Coordinates of N, CA and C in Angstrom, one line a residue:
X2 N -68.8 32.6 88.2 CA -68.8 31.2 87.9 C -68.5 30.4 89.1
X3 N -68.8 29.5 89.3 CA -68.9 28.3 90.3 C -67.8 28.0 90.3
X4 N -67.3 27.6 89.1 CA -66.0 26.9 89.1 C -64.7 28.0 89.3
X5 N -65.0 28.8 88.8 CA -64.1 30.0 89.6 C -63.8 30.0 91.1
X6 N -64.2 29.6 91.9 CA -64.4 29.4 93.7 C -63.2 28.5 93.5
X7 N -62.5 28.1 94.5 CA -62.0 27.1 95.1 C -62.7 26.3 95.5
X8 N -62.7 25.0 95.4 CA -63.4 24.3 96.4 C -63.9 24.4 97.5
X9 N -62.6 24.7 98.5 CA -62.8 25.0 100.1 C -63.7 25.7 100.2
X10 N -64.2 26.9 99.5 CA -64.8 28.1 99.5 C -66.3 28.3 99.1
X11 N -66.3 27.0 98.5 CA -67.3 27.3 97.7 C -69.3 27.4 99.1
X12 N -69.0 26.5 99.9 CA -69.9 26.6 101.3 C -70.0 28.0 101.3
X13 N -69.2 28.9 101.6 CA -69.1 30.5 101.9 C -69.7 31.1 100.1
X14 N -69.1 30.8 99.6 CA -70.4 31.0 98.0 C -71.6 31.2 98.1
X15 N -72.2 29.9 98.6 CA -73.7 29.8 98.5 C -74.6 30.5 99.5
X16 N -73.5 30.2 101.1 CA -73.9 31.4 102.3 C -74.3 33.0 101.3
X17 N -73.1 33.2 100.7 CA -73.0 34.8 100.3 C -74.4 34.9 99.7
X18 N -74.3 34.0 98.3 CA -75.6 34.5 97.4 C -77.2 34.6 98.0
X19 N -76.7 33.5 99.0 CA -78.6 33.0 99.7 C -78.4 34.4 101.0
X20 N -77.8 35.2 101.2 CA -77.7 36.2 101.5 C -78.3 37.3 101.0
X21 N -77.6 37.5 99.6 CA -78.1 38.6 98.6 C -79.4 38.6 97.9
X22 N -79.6 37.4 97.9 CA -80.5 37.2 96.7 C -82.4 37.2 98.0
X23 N -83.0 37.9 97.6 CA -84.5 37.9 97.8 C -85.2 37.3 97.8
X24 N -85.9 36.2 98.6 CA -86.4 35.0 98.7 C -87.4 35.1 97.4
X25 N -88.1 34.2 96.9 CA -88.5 34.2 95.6 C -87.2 34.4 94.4
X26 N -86.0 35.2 94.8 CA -85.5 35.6 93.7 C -84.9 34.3 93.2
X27 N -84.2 34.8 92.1 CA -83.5 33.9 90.9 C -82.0 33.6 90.8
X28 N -81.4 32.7 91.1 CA -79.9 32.6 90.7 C -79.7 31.3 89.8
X29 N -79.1 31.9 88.9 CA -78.5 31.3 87.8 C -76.9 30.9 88.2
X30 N -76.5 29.6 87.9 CA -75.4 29.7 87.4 C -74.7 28.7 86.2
X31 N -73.8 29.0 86.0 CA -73.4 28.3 85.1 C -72.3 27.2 85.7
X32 N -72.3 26.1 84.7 CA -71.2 25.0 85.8 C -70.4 25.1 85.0
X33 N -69.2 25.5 84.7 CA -68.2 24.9 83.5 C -66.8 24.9 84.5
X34 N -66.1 24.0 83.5 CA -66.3 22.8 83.0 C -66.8 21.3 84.0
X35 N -67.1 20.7 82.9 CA -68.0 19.7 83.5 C -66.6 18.6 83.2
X36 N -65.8 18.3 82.3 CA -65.1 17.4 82.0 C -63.8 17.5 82.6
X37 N -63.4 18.8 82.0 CA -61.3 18.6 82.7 C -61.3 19.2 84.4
X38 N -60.4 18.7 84.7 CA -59.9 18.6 86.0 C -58.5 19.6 85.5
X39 N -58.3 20.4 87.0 CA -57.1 20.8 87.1 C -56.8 21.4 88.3
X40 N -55.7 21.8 88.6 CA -55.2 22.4 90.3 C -55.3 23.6 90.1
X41 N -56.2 24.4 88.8 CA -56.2 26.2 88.7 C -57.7 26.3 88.2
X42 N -58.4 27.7 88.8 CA -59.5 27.7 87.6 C -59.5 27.7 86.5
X43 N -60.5 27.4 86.2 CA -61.8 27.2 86.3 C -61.1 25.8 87.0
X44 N -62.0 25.4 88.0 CA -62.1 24.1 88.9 C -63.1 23.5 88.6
X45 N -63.1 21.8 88.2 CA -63.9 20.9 87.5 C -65.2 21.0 88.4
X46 N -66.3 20.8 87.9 CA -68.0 21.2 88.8 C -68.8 20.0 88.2
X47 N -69.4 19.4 89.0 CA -70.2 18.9 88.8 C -71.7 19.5 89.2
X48 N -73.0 19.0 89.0 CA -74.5 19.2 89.1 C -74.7 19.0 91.0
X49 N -74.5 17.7 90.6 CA -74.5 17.2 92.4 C -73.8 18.0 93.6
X50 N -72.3 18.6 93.1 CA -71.8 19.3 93.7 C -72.3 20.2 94.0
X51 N -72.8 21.0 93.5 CA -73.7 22.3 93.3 C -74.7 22.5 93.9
X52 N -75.5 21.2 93.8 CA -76.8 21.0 94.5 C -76.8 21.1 96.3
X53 N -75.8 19.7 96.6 CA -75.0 20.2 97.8 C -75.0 21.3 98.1
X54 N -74.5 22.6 97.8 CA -74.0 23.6 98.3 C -75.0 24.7 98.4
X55 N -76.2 24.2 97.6 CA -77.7 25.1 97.1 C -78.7 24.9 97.8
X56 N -78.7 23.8 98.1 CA -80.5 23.1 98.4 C -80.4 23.5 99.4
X57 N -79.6 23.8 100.6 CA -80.3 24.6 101.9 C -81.1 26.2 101.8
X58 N -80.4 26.7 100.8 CA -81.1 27.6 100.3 C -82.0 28.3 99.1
X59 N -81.7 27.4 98.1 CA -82.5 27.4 97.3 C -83.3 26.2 96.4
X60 N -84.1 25.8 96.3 CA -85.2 25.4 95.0 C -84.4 25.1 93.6
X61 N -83.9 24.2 92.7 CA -83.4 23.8 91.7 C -85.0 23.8 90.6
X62 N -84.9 24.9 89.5 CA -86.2 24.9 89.0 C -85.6 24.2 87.8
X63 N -84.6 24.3 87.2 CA -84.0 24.0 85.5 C -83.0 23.9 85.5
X64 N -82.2 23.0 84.9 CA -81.3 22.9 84.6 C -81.3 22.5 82.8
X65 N -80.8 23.3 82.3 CA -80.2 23.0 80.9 C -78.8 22.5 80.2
X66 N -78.7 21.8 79.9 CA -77.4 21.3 79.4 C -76.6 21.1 78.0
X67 N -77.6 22.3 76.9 CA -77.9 22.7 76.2 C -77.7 23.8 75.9
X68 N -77.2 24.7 76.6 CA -77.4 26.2 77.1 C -76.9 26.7 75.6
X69 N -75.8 26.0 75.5 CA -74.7 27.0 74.5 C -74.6 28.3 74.7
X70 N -73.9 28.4 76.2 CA -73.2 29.6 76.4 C -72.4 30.2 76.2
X71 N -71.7 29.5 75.7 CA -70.0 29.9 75.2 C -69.4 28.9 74.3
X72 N -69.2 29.8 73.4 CA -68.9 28.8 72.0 C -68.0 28.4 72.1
X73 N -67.4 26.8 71.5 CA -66.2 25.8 72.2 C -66.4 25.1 73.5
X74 N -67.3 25.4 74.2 CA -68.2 24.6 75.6 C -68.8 23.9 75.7
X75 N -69.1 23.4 74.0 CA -70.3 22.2 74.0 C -70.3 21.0 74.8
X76 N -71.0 20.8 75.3 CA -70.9 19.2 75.8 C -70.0 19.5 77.5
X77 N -69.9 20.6 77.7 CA -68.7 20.5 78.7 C -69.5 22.0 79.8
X78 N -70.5 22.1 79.3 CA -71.0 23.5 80.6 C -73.0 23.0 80.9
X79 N -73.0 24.0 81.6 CA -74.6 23.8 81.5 C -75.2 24.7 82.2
X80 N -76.1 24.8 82.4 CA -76.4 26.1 83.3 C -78.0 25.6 83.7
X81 N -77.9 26.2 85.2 CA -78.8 25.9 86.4 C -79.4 27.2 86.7
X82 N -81.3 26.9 87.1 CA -81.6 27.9 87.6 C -82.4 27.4 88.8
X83 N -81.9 28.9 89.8 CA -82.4 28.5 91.0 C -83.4 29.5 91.5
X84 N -84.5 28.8 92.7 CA -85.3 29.8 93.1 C -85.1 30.0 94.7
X85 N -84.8 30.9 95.6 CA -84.3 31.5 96.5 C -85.7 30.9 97.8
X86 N -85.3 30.1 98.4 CA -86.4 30.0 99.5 C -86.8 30.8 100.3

């Protein structure tokens, strides 16, 4: 999860994945939480944030906000899919 990262860290995240991942390939992530704030993870995530940290390496194909990934998350997660440049 994204929000699992620290902040500071999260730059070295995106390095890592656009590393691993196979141009054409797929990365998914999920943002949660979108609403509470706190000084422990899960760490609050926003879309924009994320994008930031993505767009040098990857393509934003979907984002759904809908997902219902995890029951009790409604309204507060969402999940992004990305395409690997």
């Amino acid at each position: 999860l994204f929000s699992a990262i620290h902040p500071s860290q999260r730059q070295q995240w995106a390095e890592t994945y656009a590393r691993l991942i196979v141009p054409q390939g797929t990365l998914i992530v999920l943002l949660y939480p979108l609403i509470r704030r706190g000084q422990t993870p899960p760490y609050r995530v926003t879309m924009a944030e994320c994008e930031v940290y993505l767009k040098r390496y990857f393509v934003l194909v979907r984002v759904d906000p809908n997902c219902r990934c995890t029951e009790g998350h409604e309204g507060n997660e969402l999940m992004s899919v990305w395409k690997r440049l």
